[in-house]
CSV table of C-alpha atoms in Angstrom, one decimal:
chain,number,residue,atom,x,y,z
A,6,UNK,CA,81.6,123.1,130.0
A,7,UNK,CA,81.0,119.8,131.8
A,8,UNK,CA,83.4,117.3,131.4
A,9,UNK,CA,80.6,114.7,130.2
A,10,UNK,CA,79.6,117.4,127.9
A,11,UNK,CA,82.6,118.1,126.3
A,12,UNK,CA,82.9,114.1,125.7
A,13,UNK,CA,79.3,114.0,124.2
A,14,UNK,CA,80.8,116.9,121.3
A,15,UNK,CA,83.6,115.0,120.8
A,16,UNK,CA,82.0,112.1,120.3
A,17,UNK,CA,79.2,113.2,118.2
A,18,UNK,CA,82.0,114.1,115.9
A,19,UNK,CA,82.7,112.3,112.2
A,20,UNK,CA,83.1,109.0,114.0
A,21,UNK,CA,85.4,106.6,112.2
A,22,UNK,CA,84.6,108.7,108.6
A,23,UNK,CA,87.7,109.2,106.7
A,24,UNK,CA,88.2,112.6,104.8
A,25,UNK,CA,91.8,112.4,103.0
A,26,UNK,CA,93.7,115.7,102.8
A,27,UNK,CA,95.4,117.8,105.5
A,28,UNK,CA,93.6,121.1,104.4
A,29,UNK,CA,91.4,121.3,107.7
A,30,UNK,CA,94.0,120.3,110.1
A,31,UNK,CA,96.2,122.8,108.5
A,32,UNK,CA,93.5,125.6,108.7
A,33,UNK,CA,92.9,124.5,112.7
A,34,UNK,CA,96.5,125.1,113.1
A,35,UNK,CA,96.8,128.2,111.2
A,36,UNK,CA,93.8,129.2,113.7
A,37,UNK,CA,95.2,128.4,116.8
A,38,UNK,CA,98.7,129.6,116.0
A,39,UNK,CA,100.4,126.8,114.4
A,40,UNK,CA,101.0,124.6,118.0
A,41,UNK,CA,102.4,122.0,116.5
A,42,UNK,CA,105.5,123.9,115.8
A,43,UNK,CA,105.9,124.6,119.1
A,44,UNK,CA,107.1,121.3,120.4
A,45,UNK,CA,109.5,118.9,119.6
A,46,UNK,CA,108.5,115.5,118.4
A,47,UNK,CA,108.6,112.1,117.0
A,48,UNK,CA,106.4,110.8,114.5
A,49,UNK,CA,105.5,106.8,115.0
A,50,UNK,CA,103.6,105.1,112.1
A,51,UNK,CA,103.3,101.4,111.2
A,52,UNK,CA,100.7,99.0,111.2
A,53,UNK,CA,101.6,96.8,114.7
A,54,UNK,CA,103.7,98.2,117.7
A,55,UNK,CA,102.7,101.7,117.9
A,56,UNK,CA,101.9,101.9,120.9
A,57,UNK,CA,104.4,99.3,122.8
A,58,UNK,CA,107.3,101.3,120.8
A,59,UNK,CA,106.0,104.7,122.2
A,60,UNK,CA,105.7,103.1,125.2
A,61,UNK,CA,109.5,101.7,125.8
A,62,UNK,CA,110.7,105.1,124.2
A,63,UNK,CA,108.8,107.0,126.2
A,64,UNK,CA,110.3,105.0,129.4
A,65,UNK,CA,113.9,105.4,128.5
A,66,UNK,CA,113.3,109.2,128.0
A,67,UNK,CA,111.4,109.5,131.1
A,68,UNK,CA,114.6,108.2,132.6
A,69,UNK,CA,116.5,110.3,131.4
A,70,UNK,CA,115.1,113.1,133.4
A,71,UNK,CA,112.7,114.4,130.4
A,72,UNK,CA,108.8,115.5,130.3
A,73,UNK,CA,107.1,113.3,127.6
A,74,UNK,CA,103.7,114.0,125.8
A,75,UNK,CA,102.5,111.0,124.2
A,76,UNK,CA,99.5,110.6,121.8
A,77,UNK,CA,97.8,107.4,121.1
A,78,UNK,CA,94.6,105.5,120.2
A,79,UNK,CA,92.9,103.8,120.5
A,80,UNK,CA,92.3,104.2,124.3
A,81,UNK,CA,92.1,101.3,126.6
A,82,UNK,CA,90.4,102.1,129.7
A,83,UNK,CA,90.0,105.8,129.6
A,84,UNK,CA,89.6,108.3,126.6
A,85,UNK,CA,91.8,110.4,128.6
A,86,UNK,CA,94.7,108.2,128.2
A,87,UNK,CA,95.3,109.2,124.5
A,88,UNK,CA,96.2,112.5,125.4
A,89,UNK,CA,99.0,112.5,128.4
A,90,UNK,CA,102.3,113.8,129.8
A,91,UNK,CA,104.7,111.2,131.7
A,92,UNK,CA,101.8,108.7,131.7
A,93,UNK,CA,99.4,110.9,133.0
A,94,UNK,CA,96.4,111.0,131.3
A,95,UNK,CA,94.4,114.5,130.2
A,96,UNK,CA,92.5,116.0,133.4
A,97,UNK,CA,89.0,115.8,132.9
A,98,UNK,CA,88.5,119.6,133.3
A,99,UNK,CA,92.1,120.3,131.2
A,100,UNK,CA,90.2,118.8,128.2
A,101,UNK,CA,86.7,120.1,128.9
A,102,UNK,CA,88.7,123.6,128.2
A,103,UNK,CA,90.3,122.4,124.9
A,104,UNK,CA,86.8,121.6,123.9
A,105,UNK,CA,85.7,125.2,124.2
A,106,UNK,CA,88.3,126.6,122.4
A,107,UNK,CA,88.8,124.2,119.4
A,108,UNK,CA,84.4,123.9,118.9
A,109,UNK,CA,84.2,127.6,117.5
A,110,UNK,CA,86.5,126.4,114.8
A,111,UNK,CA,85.1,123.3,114.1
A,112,UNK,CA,81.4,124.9,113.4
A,113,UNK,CA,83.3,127.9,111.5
A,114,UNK,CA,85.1,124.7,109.5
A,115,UNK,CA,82.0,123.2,108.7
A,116,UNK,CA,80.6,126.6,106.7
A,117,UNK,CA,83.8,126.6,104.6
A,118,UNK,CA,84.2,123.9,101.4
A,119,UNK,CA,86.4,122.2,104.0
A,120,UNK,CA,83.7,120.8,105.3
A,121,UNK,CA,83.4,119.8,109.5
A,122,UNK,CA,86.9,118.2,111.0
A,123,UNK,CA,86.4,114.0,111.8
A,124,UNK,CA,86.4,113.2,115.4
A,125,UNK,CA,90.0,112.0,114.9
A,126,UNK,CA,91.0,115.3,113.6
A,127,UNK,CA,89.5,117.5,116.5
A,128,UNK,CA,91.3,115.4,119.1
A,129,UNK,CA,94.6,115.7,116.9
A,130,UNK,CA,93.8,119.9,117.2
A,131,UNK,CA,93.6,119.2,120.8
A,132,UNK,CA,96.3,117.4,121.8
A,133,UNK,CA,98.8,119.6,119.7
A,134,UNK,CA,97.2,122.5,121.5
A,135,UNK,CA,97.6,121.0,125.0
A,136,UNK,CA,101.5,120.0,124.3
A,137,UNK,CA,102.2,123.4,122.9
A,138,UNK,CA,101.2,124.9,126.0
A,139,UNK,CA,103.1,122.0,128.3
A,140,UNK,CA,106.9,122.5,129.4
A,141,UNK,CA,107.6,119.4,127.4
A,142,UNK,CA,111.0,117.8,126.2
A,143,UNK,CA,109.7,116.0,123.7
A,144,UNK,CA,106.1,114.3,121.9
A,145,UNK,CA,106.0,111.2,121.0
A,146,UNK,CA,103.1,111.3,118.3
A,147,UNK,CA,101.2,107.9,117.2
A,148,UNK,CA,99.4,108.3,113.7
A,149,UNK,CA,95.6,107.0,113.7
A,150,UNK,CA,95.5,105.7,110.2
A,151,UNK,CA,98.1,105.4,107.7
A,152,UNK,CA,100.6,108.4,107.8
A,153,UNK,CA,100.2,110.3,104.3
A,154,UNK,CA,97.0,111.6,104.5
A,155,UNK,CA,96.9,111.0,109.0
A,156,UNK,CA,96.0,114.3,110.8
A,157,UNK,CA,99.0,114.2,112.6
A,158,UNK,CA,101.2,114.6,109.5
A,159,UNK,CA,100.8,118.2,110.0
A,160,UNK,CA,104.1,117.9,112.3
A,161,UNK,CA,108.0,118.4,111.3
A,162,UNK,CA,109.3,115.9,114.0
A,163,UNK,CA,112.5,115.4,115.0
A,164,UNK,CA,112.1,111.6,113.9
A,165,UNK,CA,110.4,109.8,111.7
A,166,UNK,CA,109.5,106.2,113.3
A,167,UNK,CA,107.8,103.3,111.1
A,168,UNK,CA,107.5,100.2,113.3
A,169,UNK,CA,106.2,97.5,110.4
A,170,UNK,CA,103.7,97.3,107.8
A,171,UNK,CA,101.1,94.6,107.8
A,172,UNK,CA,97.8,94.0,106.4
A,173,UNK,CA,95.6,96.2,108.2
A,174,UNK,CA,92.8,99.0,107.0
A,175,UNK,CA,93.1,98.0,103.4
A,176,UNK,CA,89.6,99.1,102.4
A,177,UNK,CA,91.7,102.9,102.6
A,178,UNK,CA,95.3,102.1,102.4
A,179,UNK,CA,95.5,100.0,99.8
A,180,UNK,CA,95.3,96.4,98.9
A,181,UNK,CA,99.6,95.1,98.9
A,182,UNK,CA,101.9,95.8,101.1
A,183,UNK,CA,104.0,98.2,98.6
A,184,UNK,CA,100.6,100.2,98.5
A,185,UNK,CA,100.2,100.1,102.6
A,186,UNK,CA,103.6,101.2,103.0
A,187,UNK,CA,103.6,104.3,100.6
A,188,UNK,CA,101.0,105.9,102.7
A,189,UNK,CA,103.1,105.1,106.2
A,190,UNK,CA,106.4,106.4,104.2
A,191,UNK,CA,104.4,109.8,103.8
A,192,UNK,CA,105.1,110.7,107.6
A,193,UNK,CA,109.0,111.2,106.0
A,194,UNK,CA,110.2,114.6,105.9
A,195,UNK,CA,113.0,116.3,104.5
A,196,UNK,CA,116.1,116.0,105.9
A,197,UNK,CA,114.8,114.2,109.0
A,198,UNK,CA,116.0,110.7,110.0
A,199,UNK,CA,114.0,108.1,110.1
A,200,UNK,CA,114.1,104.6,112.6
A,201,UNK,CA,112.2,101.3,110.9
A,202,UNK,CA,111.8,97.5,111.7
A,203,UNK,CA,110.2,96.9,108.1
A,204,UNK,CA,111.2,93.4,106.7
A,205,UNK,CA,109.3,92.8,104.1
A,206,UNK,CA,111.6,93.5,100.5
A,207,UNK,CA,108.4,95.3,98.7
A,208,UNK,CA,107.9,97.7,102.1
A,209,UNK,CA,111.6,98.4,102.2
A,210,UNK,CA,112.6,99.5,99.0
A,211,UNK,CA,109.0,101.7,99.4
A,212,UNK,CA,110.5,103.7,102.3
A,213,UNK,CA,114.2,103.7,101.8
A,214,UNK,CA,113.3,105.2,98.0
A,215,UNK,CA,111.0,108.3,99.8
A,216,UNK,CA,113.5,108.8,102.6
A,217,UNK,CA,116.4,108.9,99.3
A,218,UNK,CA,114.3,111.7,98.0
A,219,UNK,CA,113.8,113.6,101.0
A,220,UNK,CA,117.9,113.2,101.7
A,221,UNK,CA,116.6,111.6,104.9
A,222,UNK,CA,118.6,108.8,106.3
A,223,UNK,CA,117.2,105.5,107.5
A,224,UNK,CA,118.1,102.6,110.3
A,225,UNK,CA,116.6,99.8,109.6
A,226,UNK,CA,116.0,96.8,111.7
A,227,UNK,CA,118.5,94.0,110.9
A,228,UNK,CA,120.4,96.1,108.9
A,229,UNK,CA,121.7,99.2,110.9
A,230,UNK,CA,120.9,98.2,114.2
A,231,UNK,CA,119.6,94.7,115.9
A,232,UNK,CA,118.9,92.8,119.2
A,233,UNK,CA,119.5,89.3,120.0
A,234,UNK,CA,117.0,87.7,121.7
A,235,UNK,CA,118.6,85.6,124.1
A,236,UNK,CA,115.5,83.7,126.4
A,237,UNK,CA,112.0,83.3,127.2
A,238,UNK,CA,110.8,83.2,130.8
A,239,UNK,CA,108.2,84.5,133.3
A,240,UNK,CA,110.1,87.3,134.1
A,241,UNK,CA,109.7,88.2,130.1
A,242,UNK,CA,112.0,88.2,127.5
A,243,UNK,CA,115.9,88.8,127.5
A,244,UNK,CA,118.5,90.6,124.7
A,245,UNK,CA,121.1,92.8,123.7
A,246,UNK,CA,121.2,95.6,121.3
A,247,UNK,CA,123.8,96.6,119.4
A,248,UNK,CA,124.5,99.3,116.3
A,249,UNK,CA,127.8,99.9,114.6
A,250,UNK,CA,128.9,102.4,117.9
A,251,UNK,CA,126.8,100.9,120.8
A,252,UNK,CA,126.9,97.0,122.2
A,253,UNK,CA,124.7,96.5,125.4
A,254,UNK,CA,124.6,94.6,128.3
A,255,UNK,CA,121.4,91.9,128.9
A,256,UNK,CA,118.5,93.9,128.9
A,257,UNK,CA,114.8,92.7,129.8
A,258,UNK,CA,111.7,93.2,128.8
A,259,UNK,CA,108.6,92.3,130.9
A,260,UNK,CA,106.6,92.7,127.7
A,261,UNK,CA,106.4,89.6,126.3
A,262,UNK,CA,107.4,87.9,123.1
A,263,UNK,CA,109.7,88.4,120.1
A,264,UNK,CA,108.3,91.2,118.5
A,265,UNK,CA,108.5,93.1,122.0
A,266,UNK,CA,112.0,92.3,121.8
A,267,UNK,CA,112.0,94.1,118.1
A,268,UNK,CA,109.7,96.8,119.2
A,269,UNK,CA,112.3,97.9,121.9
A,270,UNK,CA,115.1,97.7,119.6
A,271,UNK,CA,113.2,100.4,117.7
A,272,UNK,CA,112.7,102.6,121.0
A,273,UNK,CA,116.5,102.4,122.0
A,274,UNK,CA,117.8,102.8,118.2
A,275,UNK,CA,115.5,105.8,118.5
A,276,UNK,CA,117.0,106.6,121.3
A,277,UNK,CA,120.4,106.5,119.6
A,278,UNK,CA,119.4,108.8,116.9
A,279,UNK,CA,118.4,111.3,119.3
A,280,UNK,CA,121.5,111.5,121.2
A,281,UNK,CA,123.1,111.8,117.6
A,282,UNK,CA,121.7,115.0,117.2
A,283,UNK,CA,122.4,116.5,120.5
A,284,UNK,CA,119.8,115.4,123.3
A,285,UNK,CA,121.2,114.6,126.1
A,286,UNK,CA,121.0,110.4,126.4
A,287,UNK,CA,122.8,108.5,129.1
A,288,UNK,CA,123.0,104.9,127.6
A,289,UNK,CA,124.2,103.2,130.7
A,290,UNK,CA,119.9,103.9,131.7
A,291,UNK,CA,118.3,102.4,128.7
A,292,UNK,CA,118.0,98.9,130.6
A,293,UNK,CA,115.7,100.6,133.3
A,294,UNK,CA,113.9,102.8,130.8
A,295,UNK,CA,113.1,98.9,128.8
A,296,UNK,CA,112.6,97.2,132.6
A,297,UNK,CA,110.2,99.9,133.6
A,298,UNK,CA,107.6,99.4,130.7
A,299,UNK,CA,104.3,98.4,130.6
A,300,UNK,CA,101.4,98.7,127.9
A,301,UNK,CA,98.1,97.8,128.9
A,302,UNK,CA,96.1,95.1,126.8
A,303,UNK,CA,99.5,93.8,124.9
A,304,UNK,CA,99.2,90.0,126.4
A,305,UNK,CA,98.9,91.4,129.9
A,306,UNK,CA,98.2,89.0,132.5
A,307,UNK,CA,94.4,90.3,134.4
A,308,UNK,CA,93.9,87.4,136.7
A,309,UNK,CA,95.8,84.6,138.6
A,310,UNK,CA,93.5,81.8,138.9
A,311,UNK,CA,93.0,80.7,136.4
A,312,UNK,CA,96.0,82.4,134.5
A,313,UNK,CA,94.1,85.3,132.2
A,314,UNK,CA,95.8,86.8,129.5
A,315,UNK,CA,94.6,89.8,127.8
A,316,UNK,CA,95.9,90.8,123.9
A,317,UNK,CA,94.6,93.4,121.3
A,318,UNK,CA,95.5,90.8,118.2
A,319,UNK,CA,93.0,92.9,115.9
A,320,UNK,CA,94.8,91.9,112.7
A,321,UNK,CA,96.8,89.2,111.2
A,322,UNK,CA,100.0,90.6,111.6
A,323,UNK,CA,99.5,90.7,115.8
A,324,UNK,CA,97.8,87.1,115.8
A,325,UNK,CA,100.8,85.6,114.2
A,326,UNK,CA,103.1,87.6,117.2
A,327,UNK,CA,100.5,86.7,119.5
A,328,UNK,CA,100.5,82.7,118.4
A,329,UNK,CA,104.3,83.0,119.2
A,330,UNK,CA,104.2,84.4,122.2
A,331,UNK,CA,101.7,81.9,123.3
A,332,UNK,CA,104.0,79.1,122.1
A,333,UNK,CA,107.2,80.3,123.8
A,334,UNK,CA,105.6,80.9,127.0
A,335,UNK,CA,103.1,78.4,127.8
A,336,UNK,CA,103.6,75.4,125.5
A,337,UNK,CA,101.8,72.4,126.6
A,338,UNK,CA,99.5,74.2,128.4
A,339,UNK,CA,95.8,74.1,127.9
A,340,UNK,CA,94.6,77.3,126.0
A,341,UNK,CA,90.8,78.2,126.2
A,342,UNK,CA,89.8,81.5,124.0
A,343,UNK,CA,87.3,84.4,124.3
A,344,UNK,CA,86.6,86.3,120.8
A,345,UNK,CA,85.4,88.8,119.2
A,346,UNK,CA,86.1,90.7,116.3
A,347,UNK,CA,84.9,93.1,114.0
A,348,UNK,CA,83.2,92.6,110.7
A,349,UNK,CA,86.0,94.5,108.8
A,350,UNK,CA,88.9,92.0,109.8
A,351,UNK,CA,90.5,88.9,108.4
A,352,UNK,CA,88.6,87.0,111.0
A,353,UNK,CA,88.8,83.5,109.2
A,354,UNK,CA,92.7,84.1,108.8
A,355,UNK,CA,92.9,84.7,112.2
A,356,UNK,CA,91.1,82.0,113.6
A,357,UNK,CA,93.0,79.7,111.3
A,358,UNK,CA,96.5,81.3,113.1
A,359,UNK,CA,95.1,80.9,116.5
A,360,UNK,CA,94.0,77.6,115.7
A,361,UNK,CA,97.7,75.9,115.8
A,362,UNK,CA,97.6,76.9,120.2
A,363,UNK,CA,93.9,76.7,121.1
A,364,UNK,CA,92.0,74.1,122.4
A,365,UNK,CA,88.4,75.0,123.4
A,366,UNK,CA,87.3,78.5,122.2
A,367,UNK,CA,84.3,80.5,122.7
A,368,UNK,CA,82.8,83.1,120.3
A,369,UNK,CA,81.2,86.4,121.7
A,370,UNK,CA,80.2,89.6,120.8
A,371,UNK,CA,79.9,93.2,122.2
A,372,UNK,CA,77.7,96.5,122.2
A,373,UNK,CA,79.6,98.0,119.2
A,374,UNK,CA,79.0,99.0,115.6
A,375,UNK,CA,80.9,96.6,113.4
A,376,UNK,CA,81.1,94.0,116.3
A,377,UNK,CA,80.3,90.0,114.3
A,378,UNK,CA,77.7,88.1,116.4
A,379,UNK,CA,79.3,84.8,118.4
A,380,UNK,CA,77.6,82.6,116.1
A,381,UNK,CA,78.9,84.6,113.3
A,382,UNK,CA,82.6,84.3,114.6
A,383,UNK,CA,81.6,80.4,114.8
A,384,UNK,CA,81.4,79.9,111.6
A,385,UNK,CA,84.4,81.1,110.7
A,386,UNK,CA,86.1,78.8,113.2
A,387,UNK,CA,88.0,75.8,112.4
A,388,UNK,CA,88.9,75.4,116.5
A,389,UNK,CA,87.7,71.4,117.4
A,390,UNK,CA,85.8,72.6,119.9
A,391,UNK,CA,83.9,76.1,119.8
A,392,UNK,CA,81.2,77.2,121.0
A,393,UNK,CA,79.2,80.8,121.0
A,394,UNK,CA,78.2,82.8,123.4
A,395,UNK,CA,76.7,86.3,123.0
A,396,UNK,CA,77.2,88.0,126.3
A,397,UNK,CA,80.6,88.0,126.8
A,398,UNK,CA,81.1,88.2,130.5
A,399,UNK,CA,78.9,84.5,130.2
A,400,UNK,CA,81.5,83.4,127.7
A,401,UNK,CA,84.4,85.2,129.9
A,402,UNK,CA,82.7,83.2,133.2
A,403,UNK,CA,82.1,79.7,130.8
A,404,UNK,CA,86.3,79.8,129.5
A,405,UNK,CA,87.0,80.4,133.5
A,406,UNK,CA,85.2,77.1,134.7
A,407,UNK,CA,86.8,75.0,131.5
A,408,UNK,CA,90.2,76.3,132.2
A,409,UNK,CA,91.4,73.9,134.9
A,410,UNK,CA,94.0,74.3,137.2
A,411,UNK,CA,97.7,74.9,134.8
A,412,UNK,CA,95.4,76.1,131.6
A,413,UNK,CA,95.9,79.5,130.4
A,414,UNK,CA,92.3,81.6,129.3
A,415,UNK,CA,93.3,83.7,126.4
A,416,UNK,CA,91.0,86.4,125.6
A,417,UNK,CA,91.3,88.7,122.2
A,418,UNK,CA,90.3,90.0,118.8
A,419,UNK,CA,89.7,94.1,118.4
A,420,UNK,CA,91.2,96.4,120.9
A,421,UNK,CA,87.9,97.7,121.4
A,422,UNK,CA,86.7,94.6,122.7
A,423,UNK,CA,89.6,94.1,125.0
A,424,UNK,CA,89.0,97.5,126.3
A,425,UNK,CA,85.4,96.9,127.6
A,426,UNK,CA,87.2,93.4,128.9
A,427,UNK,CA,89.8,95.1,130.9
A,428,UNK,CA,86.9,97.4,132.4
A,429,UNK,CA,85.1,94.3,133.2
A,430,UNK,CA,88.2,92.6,134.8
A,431,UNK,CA,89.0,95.6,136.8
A,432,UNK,CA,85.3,96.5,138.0
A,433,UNK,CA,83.8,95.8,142.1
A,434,UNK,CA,81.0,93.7,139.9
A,435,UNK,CA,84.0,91.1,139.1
A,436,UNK,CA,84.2,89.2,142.4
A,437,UNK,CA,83.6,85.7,141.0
């Protein structure tokens, strides 16, 4: 099977539907041999900092000498990418393979009362397939949605991770935050620890109550383990960790702002708990392991002139971080915004966050399902001066010119949209 081919199947899957239950991802597995006991892992939910968390943990092990399968979504520049081993995304023909195997069990699935797996669910099959078959040291695993009812709840990690709980997806995980974090605390197991920079009271008692019952024990943020952030600067932020065994030198992070400085914290207390139960961790290499780490689309710089900042702030909980990152990095500067968003989201509330650093934004839209017109968006904008523009490589080109010479353009809203941005930023066509 073509490589373009198997993406077509893939894609002509379930597409964003949600069917709650583990029943058909359990069947897959029982199928294909039960791969995802073959592999160590660690389980990440949360509603923000997935993937930046993965990413710094994934750095430090990679330092350590290990092999590290990750799997995340959504992807930024490649589909590929959510599937990979030290950063190294799927190969094209690797995954064509995995098609062939896994489609005769999703079109046997569909016969059954189970009904066909979600699109979600048949790349879950196949990346626990392709890391059962890799000579891995560990799997970092990122949930899609959730963690209760997420297909990749199928796993007995190592770890249990929960970054934070936010109001995201509430049309399926519930409308409060004790409600939200029930469903992430479902990715507790028995017996297994668990790592968590949860600060909201209702969220905490949530989790520390399921991981009581499951005789699991928890390090939380704040409470077990912190980091001090220390400075603000161009080279990125600056801290030091420290639990009750373990007080570190000055570390730094290129990835910028506070809650980068929290979502490391939760990679190297991860860390910690890993060399607690007998993997081999050399401390003294966690500062290159947090030095080393990048994560595309997380306000990454795409452009000099005029300074160009990328950010996937799809929700309210990573405009707020995003809003402070702005402000400790470029205060006084002249911010111009590209947006778009989809029709699902707290747009209004996020505008309204975003409002407090911008100064000129432009509203735009793109070629995807639940994607809100530009003059939808503008509506919804209390921003002095906004303007919309449908085709966003017009508005992209419009910010540019209004930018001046020590502005900053800011360009966000759904990851989807920043994906297609990056493309465009990265393409021959972009030579303006």
């Amino acid at each position: 099977m073509e490589y373009e081919k198997a993406m077509d199947w893939i894609h002509s899957r379930e597409k964003f539907k949600v069917k709650p239950g583990l029943k058909r991802m359990e069947w897959m597995m029982e199928r294909l041999g039960h791969p995802e006991k073959k592999f160590r892992s660690v389980h990440i939910a949360g509603t923000n900092g997935k993937g930046s968390t993965l990413s710094f943990l994934r750095h430090i092990l990679q330092q350590q000498g290990m092999s590290v399968g990750t799997f995340t979504s959504p992807y930024i520049e490649r589909f590929n990418e959510r599937i990979s081993v030290d950063g190294q995304p799927i190969k094209d023909e690797v995954l064509a393979e995995l098609v062939i195997r896994i489609k005769p069990l999703s079109e046997e699935l569909r016969q059954t009362p189970l009904g066909e797996p979600t699109e979600f669910e048949i790349i879950t099959a196949m990346a626990m397939l392709y890391f059962s078959e890799a000579a891995l040291d560990l799997v970092l695993m990122e949930t899609g949605l959730g963690g209760r009812y997420d297909s990749t709840n199928i796993l007995t990690p190592v770890l249990s991770l929960i970054t934070n709980i936010g109001h995201d997806h509430m049309n399926v995980l519930g409308s409060t935050i004790g409600e939200i974090a029930e469903e992430k605390a479902g990715i507790i197991k028995p017996e297994i620890p668990v790592v968590t920079g949860v600060k909201q009271e209702e969220a905490v008692k949530v989790i520390t109550k399921k991981a009581r019952s499951c005789h699991s024990r928890v390090f939380r943020l704040g409470h077990d383990f912190e980091a001090m952030h220390q400075s603000s600067n161009d080279e990125g932020e600056s801290f030091v960790f420290s639990n009750a065994t373990f007080h570190s030198e000055t570390y730094v992070s290129q990835m910028k702002g506070p809650h980068q400085v929290e979502n490391a914290a939760l990679a190297i207390q991860s860390a910690e708990v890993l060399r607690s139960l007998g993997v081999r961790i050399d401390r003294s290499l966690y500062g290159k392991g947090i030095a080393s780490t990048r994560w595309p689309a997380r306000f990454e710089k795409v452009k000099d002139a005029p300074l160009t900042i990328i950010d996937g702030a799809h929700n309210e909980e990573g405009t707020s971080a995003l809003v402070e990152t702005v402000k400790r990095h470029y205060v006084g500067k002249k911010i111009v915004l590209v947006y778009s968003a989809l029709e699902d989201k707290p747009v209004k509330k996020m505008l309204k966050q975003l409002q407090s650093v911008v100064d000129t934004a432009y509203m735009t839209t793109f070629d995807f399902p639940r994607a809100l017109k530009g003059r939808e968006l503008a509506e919804y904008s209390e921003i002095t001066e906004t303007k919309a523009v449908e085709d966003y490589v017009q508005a992209i080109r419009e910010a540019s010119s209004n930018v001046g010479e020590d502005g900053v353009l800011l360009i966000t809203g759904s990851l989807y949209f920043i994906s297609k941005v990056r493309k465009y930023f990265e393409s021959k066509e972009n030579s303006w």
